[in-house]
PDB file of C-alpha atoms in Angstrom:
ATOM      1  CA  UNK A 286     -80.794   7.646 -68.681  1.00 60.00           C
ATOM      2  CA  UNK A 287     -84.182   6.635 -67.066  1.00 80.00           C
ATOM      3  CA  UNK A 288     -84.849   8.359 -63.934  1.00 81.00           C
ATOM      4  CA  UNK A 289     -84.643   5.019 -61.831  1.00 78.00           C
ATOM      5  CA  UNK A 290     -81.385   4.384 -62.816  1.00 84.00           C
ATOM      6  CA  UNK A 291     -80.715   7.604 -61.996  1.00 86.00           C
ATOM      7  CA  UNK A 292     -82.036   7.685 -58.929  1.00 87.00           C
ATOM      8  CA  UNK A 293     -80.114   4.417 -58.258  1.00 85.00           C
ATOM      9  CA  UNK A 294     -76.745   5.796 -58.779  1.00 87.00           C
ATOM     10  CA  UNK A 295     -77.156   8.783 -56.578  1.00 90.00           C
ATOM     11  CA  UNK A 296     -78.328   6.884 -53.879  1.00 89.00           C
ATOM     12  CA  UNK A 297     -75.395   4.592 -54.136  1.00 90.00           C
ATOM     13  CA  UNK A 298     -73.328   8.037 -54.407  1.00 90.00           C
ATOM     14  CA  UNK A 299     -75.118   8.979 -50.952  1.00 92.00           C
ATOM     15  CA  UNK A 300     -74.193   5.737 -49.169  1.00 92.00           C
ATOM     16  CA  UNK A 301     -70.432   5.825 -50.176  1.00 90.00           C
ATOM     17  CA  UNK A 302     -69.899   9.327 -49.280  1.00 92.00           C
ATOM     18  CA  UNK A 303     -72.238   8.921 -45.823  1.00 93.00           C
ATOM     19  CA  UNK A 304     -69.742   5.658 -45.113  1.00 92.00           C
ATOM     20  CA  UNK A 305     -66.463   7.298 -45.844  1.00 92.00           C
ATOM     21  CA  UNK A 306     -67.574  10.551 -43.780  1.00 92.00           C
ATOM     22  CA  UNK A 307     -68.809   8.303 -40.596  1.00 93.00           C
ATOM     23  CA  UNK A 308     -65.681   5.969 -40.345  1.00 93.00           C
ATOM     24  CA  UNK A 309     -62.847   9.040 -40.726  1.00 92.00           C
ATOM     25  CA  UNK A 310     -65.241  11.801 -38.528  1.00 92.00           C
ATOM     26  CA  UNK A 311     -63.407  10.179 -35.480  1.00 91.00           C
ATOM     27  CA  UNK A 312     -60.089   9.948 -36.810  1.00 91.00           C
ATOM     28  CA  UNK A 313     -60.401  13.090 -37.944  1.00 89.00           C
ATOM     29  CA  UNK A 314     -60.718  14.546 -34.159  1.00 89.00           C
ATOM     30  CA  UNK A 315     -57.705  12.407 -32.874  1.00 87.00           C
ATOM     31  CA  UNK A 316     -55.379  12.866 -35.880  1.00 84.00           C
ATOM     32  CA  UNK A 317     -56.409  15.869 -36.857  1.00 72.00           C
ATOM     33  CA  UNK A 318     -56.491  18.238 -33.795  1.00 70.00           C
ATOM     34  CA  UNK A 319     -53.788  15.851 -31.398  1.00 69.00           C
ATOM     35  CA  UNK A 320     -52.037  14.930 -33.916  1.00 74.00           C
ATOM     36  CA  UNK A 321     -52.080  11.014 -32.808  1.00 81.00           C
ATOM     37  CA  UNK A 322     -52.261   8.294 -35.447  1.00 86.00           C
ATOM     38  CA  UNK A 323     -54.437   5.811 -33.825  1.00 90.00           C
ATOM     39  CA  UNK A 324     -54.080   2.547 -35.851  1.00 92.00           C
ATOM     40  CA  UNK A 325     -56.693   0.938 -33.686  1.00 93.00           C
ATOM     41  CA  UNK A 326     -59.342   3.083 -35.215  1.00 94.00           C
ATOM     42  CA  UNK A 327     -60.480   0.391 -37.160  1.00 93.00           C
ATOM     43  CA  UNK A 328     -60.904  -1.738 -34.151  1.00 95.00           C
ATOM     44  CA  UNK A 329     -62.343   0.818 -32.423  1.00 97.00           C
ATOM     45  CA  UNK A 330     -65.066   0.763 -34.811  1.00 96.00           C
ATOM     46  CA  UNK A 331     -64.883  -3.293 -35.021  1.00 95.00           C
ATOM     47  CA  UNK A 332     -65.689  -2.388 -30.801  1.00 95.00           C
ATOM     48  CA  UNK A 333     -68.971  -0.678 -31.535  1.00 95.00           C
ATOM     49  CA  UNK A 334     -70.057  -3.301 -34.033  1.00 94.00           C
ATOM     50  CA  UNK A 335     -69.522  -6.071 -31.234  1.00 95.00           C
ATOM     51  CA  UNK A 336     -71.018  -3.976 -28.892  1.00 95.00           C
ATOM     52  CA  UNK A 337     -74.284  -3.521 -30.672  1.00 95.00           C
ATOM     53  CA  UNK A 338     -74.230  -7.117 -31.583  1.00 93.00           C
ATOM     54  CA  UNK A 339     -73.880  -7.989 -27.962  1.00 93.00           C
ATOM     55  CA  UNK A 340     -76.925  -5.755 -27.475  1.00 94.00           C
ATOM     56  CA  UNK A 341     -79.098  -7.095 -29.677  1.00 92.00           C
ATOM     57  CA  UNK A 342     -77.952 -10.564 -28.463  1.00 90.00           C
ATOM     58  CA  UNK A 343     -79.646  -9.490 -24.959  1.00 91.00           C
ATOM     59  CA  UNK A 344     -82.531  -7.949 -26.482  1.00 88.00           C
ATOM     60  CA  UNK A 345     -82.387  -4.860 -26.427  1.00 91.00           C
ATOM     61  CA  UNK A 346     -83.929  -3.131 -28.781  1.00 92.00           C
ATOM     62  CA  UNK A 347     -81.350  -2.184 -31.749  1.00 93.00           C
ATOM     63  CA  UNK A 348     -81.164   1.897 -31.812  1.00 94.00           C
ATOM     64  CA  UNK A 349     -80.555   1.456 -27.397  1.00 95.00           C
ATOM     65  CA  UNK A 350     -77.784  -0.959 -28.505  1.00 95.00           C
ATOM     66  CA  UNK A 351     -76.153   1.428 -30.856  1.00 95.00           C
ATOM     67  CA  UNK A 352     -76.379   4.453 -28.681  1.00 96.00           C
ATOM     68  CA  UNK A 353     -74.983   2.015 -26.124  1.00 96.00           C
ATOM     69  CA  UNK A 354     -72.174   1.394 -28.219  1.00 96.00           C
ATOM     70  CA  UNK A 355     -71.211   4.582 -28.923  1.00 96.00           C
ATOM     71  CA  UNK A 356     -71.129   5.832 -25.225  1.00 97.00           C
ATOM     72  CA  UNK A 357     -69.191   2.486 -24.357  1.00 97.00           C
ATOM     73  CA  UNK A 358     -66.733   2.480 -27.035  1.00 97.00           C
ATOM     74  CA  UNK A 359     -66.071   6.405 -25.851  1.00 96.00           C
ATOM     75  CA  UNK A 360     -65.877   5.685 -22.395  1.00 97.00           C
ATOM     76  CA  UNK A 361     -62.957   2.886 -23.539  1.00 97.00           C
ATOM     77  CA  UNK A 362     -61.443   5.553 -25.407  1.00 95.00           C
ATOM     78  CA  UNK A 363     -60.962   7.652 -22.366  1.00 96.00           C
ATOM     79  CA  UNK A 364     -59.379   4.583 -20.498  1.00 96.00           C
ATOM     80  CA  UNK A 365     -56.621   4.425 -23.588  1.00 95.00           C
ATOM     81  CA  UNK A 366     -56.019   7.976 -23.428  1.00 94.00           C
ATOM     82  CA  UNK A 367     -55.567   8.404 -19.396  1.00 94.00           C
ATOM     83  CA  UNK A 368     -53.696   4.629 -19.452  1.00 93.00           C
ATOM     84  CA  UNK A 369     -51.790   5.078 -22.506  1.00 92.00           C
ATOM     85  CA  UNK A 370     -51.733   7.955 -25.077  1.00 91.00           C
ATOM     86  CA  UNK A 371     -51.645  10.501 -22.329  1.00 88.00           C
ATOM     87  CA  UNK A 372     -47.801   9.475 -22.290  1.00 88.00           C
ATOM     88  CA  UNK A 373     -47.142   9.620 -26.183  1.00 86.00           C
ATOM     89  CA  UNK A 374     -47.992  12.767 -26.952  1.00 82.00           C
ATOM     90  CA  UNK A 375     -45.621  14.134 -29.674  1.00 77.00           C
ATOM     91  CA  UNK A 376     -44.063  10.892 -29.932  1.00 82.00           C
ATOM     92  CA  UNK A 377     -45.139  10.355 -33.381  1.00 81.00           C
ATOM     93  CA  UNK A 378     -43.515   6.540 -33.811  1.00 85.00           C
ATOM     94  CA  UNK A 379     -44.150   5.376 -30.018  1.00 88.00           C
ATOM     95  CA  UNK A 380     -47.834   6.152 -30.811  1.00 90.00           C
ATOM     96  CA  UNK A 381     -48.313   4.385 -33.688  1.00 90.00           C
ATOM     97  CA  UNK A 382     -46.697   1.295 -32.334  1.00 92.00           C
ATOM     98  CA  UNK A 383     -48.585   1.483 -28.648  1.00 93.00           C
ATOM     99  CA  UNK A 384     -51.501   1.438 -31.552  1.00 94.00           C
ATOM    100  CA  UNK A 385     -50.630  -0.822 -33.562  1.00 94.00           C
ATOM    101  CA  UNK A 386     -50.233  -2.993 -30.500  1.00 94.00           C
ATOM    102  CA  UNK A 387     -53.540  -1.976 -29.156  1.00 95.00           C
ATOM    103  CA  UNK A 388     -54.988  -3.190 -32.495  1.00 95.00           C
ATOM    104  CA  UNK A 389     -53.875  -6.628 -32.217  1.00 95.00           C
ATOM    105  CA  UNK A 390     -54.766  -7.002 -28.447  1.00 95.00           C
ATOM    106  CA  UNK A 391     -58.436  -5.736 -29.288  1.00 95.00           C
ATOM    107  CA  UNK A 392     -58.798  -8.609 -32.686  1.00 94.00           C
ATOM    108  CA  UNK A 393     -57.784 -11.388 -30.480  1.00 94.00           C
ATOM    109  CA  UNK A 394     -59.757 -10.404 -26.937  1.00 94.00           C
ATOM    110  CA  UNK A 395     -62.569 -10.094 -29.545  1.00 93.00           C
ATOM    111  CA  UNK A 396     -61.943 -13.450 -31.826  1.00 92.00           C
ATOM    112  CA  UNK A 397     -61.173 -15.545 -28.242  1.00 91.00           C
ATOM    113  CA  UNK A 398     -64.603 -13.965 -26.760  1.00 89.00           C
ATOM    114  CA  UNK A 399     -66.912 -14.220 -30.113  1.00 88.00           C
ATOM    115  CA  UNK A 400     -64.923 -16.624 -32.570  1.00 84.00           C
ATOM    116  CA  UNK A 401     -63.361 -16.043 -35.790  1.00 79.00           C
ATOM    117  CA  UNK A 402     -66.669 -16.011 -37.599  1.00 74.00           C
ATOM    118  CA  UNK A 403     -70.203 -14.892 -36.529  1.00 73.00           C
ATOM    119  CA  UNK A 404     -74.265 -13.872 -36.946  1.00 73.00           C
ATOM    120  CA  UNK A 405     -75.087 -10.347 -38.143  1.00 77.00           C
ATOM    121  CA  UNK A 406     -77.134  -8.414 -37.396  1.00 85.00           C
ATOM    122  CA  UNK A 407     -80.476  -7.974 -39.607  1.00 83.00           C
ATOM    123  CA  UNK A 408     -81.284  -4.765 -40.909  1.00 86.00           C
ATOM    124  CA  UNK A 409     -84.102  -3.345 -39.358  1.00 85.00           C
ATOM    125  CA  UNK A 410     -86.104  -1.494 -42.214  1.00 84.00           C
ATOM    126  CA  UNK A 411     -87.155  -2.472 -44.633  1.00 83.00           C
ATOM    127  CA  UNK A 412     -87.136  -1.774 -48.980  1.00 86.00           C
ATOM    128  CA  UNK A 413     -88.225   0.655 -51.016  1.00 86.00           C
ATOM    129  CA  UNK A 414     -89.106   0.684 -54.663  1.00 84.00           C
ATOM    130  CA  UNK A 415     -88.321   3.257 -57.205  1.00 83.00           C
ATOM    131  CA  UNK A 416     -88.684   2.554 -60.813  1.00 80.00           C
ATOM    132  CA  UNK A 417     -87.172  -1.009 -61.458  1.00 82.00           C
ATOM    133  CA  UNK A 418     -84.806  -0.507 -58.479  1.00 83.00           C
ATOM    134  CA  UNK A 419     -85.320  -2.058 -54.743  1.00 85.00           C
ATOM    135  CA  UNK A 420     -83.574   0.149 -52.490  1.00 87.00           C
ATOM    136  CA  UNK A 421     -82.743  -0.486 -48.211  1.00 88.00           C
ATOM    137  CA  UNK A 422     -84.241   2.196 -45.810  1.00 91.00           C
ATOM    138  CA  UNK A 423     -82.087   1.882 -43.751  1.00 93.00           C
ATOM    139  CA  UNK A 424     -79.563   3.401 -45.894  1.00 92.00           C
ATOM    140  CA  UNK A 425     -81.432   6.514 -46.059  1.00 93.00           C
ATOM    141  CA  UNK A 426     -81.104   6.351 -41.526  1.00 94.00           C
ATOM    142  CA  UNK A 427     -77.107   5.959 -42.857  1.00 94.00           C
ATOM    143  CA  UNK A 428     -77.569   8.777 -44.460  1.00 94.00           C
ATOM    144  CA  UNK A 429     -79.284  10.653 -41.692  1.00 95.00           C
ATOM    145  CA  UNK A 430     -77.075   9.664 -39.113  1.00 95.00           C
ATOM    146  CA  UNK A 431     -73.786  10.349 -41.248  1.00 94.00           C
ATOM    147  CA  UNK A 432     -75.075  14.292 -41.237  1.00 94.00           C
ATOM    148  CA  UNK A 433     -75.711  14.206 -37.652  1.00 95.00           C
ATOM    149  CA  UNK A 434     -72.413  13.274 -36.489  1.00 94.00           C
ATOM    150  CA  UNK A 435     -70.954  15.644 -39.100  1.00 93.00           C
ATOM    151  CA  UNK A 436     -73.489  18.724 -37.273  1.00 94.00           C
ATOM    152  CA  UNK A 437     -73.333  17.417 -33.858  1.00 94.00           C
ATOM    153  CA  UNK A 438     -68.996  17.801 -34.364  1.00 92.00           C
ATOM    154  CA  UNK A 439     -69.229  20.646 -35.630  1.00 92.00           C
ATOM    155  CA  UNK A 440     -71.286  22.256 -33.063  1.00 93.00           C
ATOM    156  CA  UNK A 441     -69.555  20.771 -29.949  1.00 92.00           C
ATOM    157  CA  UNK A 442     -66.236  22.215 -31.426  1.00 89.00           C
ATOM    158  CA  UNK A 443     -67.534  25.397 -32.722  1.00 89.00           C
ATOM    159  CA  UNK A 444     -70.373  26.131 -29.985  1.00 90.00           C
ATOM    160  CA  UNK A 445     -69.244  24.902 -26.662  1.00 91.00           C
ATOM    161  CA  UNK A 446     -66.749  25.651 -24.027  1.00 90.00           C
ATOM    162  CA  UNK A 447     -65.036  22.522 -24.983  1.00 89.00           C
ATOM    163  CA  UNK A 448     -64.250  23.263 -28.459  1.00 87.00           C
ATOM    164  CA  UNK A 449     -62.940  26.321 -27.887  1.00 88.00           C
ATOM    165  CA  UNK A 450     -60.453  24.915 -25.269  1.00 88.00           C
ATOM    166  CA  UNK A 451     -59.205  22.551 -27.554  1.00 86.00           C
ATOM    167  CA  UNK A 452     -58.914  24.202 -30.381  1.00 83.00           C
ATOM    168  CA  UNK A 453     -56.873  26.790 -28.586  1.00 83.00           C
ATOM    169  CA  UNK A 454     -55.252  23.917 -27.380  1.00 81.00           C
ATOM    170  CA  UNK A 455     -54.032  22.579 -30.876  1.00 78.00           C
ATOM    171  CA  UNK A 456     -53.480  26.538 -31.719  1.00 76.00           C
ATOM    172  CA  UNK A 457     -50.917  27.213 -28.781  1.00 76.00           C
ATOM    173  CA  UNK A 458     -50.489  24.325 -25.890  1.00 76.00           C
ATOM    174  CA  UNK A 459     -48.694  26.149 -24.018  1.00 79.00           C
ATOM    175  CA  UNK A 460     -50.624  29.550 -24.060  1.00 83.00           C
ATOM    176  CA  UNK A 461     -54.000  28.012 -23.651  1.00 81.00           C
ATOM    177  CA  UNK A 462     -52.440  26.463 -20.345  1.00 82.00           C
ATOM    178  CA  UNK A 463     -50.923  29.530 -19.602  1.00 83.00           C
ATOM    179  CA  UNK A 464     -54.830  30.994 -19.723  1.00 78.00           C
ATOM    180  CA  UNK A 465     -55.805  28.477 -17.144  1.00 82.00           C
ATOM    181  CA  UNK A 466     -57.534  25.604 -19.822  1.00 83.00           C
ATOM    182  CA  UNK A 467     -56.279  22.222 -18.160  1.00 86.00           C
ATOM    183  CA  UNK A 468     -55.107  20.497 -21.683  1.00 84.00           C
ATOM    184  CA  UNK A 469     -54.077  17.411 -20.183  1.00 86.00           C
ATOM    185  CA  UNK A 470     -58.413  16.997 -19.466  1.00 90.00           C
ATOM    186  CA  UNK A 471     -58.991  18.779 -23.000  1.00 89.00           C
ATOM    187  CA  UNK A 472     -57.023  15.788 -24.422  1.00 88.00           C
ATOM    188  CA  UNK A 473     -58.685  13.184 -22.715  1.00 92.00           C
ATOM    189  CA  UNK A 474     -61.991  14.437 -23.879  1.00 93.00           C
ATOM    190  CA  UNK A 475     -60.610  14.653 -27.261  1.00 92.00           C
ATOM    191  CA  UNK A 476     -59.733  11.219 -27.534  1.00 93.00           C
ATOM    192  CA  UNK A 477     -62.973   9.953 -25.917  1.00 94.00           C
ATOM    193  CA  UNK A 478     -65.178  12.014 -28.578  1.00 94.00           C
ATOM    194  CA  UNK A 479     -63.439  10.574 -31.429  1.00 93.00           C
ATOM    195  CA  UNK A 480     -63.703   7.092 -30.266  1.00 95.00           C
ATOM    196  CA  UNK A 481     -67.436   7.844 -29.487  1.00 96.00           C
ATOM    197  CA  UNK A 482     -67.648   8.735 -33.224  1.00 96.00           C
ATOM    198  CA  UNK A 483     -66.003   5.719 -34.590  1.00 95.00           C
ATOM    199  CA  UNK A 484     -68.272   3.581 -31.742  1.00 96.00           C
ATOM    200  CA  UNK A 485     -70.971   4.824 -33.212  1.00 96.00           C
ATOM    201  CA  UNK A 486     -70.077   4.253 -37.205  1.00 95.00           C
ATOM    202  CA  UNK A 487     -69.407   0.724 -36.267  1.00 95.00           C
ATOM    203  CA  UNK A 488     -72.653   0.395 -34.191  1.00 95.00           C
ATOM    204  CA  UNK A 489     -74.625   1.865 -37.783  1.00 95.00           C
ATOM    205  CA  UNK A 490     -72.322   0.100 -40.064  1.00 94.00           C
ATOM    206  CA  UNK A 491     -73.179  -3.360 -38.302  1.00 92.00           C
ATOM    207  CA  UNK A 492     -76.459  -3.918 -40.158  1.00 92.00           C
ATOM    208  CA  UNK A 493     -74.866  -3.367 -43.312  1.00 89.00           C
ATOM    209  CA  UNK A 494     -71.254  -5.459 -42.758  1.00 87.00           C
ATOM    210  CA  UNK A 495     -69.699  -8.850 -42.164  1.00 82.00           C
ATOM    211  CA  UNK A 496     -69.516  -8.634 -38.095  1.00 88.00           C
ATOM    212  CA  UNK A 497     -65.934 -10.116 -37.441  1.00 90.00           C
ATOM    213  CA  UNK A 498     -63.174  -9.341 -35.257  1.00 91.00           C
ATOM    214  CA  UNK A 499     -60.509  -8.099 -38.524  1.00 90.00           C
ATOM    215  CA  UNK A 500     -63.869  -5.938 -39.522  1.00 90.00           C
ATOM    216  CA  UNK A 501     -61.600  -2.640 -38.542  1.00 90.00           C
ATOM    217  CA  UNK A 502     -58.671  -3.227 -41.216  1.00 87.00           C
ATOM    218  CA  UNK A 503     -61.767  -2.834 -43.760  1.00 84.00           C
ATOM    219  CA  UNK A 504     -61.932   0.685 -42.788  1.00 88.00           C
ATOM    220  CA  UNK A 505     -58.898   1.998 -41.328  1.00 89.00           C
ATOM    221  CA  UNK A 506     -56.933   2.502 -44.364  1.00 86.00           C
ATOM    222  CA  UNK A 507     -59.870   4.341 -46.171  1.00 87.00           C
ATOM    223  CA  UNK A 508     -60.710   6.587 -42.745  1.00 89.00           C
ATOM    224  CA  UNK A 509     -56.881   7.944 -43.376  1.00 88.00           C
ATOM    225  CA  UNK A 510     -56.803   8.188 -46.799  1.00 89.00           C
ATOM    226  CA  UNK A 511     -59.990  10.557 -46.345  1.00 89.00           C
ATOM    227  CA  UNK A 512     -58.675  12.273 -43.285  1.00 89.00           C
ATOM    228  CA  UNK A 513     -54.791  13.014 -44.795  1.00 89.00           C
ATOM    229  CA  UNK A 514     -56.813  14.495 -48.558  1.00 90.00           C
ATOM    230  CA  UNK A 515     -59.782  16.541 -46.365  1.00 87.00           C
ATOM    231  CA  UNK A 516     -56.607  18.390 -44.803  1.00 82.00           C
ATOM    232  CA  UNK A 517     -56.640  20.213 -41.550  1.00 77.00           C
ATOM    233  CA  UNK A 518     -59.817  21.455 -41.007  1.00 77.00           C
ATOM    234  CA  UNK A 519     -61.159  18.623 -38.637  1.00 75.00           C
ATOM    235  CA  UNK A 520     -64.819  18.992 -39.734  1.00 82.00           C
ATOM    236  CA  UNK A 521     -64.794  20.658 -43.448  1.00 84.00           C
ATOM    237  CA  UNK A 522     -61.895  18.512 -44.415  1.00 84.00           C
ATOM    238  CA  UNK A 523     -62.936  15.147 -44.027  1.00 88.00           C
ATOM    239  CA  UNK A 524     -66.253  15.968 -45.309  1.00 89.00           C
ATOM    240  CA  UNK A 525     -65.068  17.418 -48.385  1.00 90.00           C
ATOM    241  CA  UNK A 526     -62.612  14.772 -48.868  1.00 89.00           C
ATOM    242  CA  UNK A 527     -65.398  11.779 -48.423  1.00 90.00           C
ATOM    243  CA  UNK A 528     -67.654  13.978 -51.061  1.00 90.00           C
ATOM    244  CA  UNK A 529     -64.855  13.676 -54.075  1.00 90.00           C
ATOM    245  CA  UNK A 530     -63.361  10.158 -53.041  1.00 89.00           C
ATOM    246  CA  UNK A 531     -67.078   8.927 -52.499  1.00 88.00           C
ATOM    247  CA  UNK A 532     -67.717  10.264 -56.595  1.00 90.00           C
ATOM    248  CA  UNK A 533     -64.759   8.666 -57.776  1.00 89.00           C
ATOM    249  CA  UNK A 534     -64.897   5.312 -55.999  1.00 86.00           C
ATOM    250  CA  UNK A 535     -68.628   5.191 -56.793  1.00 86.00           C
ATOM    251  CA  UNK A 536     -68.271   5.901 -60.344  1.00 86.00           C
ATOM    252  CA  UNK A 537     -65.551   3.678 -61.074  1.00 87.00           C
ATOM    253  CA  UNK A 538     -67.304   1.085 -59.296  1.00 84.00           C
ATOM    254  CA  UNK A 539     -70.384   1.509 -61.459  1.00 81.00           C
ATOM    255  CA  UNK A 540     -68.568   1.739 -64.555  1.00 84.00           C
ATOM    256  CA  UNK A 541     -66.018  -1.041 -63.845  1.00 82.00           C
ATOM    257  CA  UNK A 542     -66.016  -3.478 -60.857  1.00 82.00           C
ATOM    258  CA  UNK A 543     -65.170  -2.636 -56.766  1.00 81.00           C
ATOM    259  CA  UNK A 544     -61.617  -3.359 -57.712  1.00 83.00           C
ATOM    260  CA  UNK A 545     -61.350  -0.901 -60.019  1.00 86.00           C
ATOM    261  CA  UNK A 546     -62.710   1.737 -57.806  1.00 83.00           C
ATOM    262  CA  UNK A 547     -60.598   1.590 -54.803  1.00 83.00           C
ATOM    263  CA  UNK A 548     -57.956   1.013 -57.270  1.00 86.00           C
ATOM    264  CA  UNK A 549     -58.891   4.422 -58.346  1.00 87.00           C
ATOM    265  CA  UNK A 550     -59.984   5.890 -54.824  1.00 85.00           C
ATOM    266  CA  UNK A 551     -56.013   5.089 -53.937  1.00 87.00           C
ATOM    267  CA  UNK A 552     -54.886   7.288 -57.432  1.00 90.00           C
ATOM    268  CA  UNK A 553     -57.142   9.873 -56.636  1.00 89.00           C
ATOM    269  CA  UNK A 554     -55.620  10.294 -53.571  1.00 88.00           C
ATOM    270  CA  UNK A 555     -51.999  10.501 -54.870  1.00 89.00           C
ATOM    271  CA  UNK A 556     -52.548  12.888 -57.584  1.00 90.00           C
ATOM    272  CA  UNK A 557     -54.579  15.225 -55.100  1.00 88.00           C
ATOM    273  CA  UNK A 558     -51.817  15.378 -52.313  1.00 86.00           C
ATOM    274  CA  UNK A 559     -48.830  15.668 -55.619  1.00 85.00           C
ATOM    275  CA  UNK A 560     -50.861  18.964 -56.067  1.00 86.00           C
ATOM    276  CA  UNK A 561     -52.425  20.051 -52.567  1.00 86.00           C
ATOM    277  CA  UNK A 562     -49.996  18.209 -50.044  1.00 83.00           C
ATOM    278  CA  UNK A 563     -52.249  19.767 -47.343  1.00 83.00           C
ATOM    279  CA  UNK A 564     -54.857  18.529 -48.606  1.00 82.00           C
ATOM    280  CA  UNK A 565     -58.571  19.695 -49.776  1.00 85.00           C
ATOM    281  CA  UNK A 566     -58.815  22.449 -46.707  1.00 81.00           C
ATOM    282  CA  UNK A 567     -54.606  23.553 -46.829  1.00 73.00           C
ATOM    283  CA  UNK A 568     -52.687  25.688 -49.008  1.00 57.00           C
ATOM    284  CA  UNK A 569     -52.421  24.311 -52.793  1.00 44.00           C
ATOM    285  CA  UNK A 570     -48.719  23.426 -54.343  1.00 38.00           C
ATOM    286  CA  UNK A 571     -47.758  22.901 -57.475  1.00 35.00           C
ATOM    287  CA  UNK A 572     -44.051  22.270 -56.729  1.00 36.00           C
TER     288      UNK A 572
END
């Protein structure tokens, strides 16, 4: 295989796995340490494409308008949390329904504010050539920005005061508030970060994506597919998980159409959780 080609297919690889790990990084803080299944995640994302579009509409300059987005689409998250999930907690059903709710609200507020159908946003870098091949730059920022969020996680959770209340939070709830940690705030915090995160993959994934108000059911189902086979490590998991589903879907795509590899993005994730029902960072089965 000629090194262009080569080079062609492992950039593709790099998108898909930099895509999968910045739309389930958020999901992976709200399901994964509070257990809440948030089936507005998609919108929220949807919420920091708007956002950034409504930015650059006013002209500011596009990287303000996605940093904007991120910090408003968190600050909305805390608003949820402290109006709405604060009440659910362990309430498994009630919270996917408030969500599912919440979901619906957000596409029409959206689709009665901006229309069913609107302008994008163009990227702003340009091409590179390598070989035969015409590549986008800005895919390499994807890239960049995908690790970041993955580092900048890990470090607030694993290097701040924080992290260490919540994860003694998810360990024991009721000895970390017995030590004095306030877990009622730890949650709202929680909840904000990981809608930050998803504000800010929708904000980078605007460039690159039709901008419409049902953008977020393009994503949601993949963000929880990846989140569920990464397993319980909030960080590790969903990382490893967009690595191996990134391969496959990439691969199958290249060798056979798109519909082919979600087709086989879905299988992979069947036949991983039949044999590691944990998932890539739990226990293995093989009952």
């Amino acid at each position: 295989m000629a090194f262009d080609r080569l080079f062609n297919l492992g950039f593709d690889l790099a998108t898909t796995i930099s895509i999968l790990a910045l739309v389930s990084i958020g999901l992976a803080i709200t399901f994964g340490m509070r257990g809440i299944i948030n089936l507005a995640h998609g919108e929220f994302i949807m919420l920091g494409a708007f956002t950034t579009l409504s930015g650059v509409r006013n002209g500011l300059n596009i990287w303000i308008a996605m940093l904007a987005a991120a910090v408003a689409v968190g600050v909305f998250g805390i608003i949820v949390e402290r109006l709405l999930i604060r009440w659910l907690y362990a309430r498994l059903a009630d919270t996917m329904l408030a969500t599912w709710g919440l979901s619906l609200i957000m596409v029409q507020v959206i689709e009665n504010l901006y229309g069913s159908v609107t302008e994008g946003i163009a990227v702003p870098v340009g091409n590179f050539n390598v070989g035969s091949y015409s590549m986008s730059t800005y895919n390499v920022v994807l890239m960049g920005a995908a690790a970041v969020c993955v580092l900048v996680t890990y470090a607030v959770m694993h290097h701040t005061r924080y992290g260490l209340h919540a994860r003694a939070s998810v360990q024991s709830h009721t000895m970390a508030e017995s030590l004095g940690v306030n877990t009622s705030r730890v949650n709202m915090w929680t909840f904000g970060f990981g809608a930050t995160l998803a504000g800010a993959a929708g904000a980078l994934l605007a460039p690159l994506v039709g901008v419409i108000p049902t953008m977020g059911q393009t994503f949601v189902a993949r963000s929880f597919m990846t989140v569920i086979v990464g397993g319980p490590a909030f960080v590790a998991g969903p990382v490893s998980a967009s690595g191996l589903l990134g391969f496959i879907e990439n691969l199958s795509t290249n060798w056979f159409t798109p519909v082919i590899g979600q087709a086989m993005l879905l299988i992979a994730a069947i036949v991983i959780l039949r044999f590691m029902p944990q998932g890539l960072t739990g226990r293995r089965s093989l009952r």
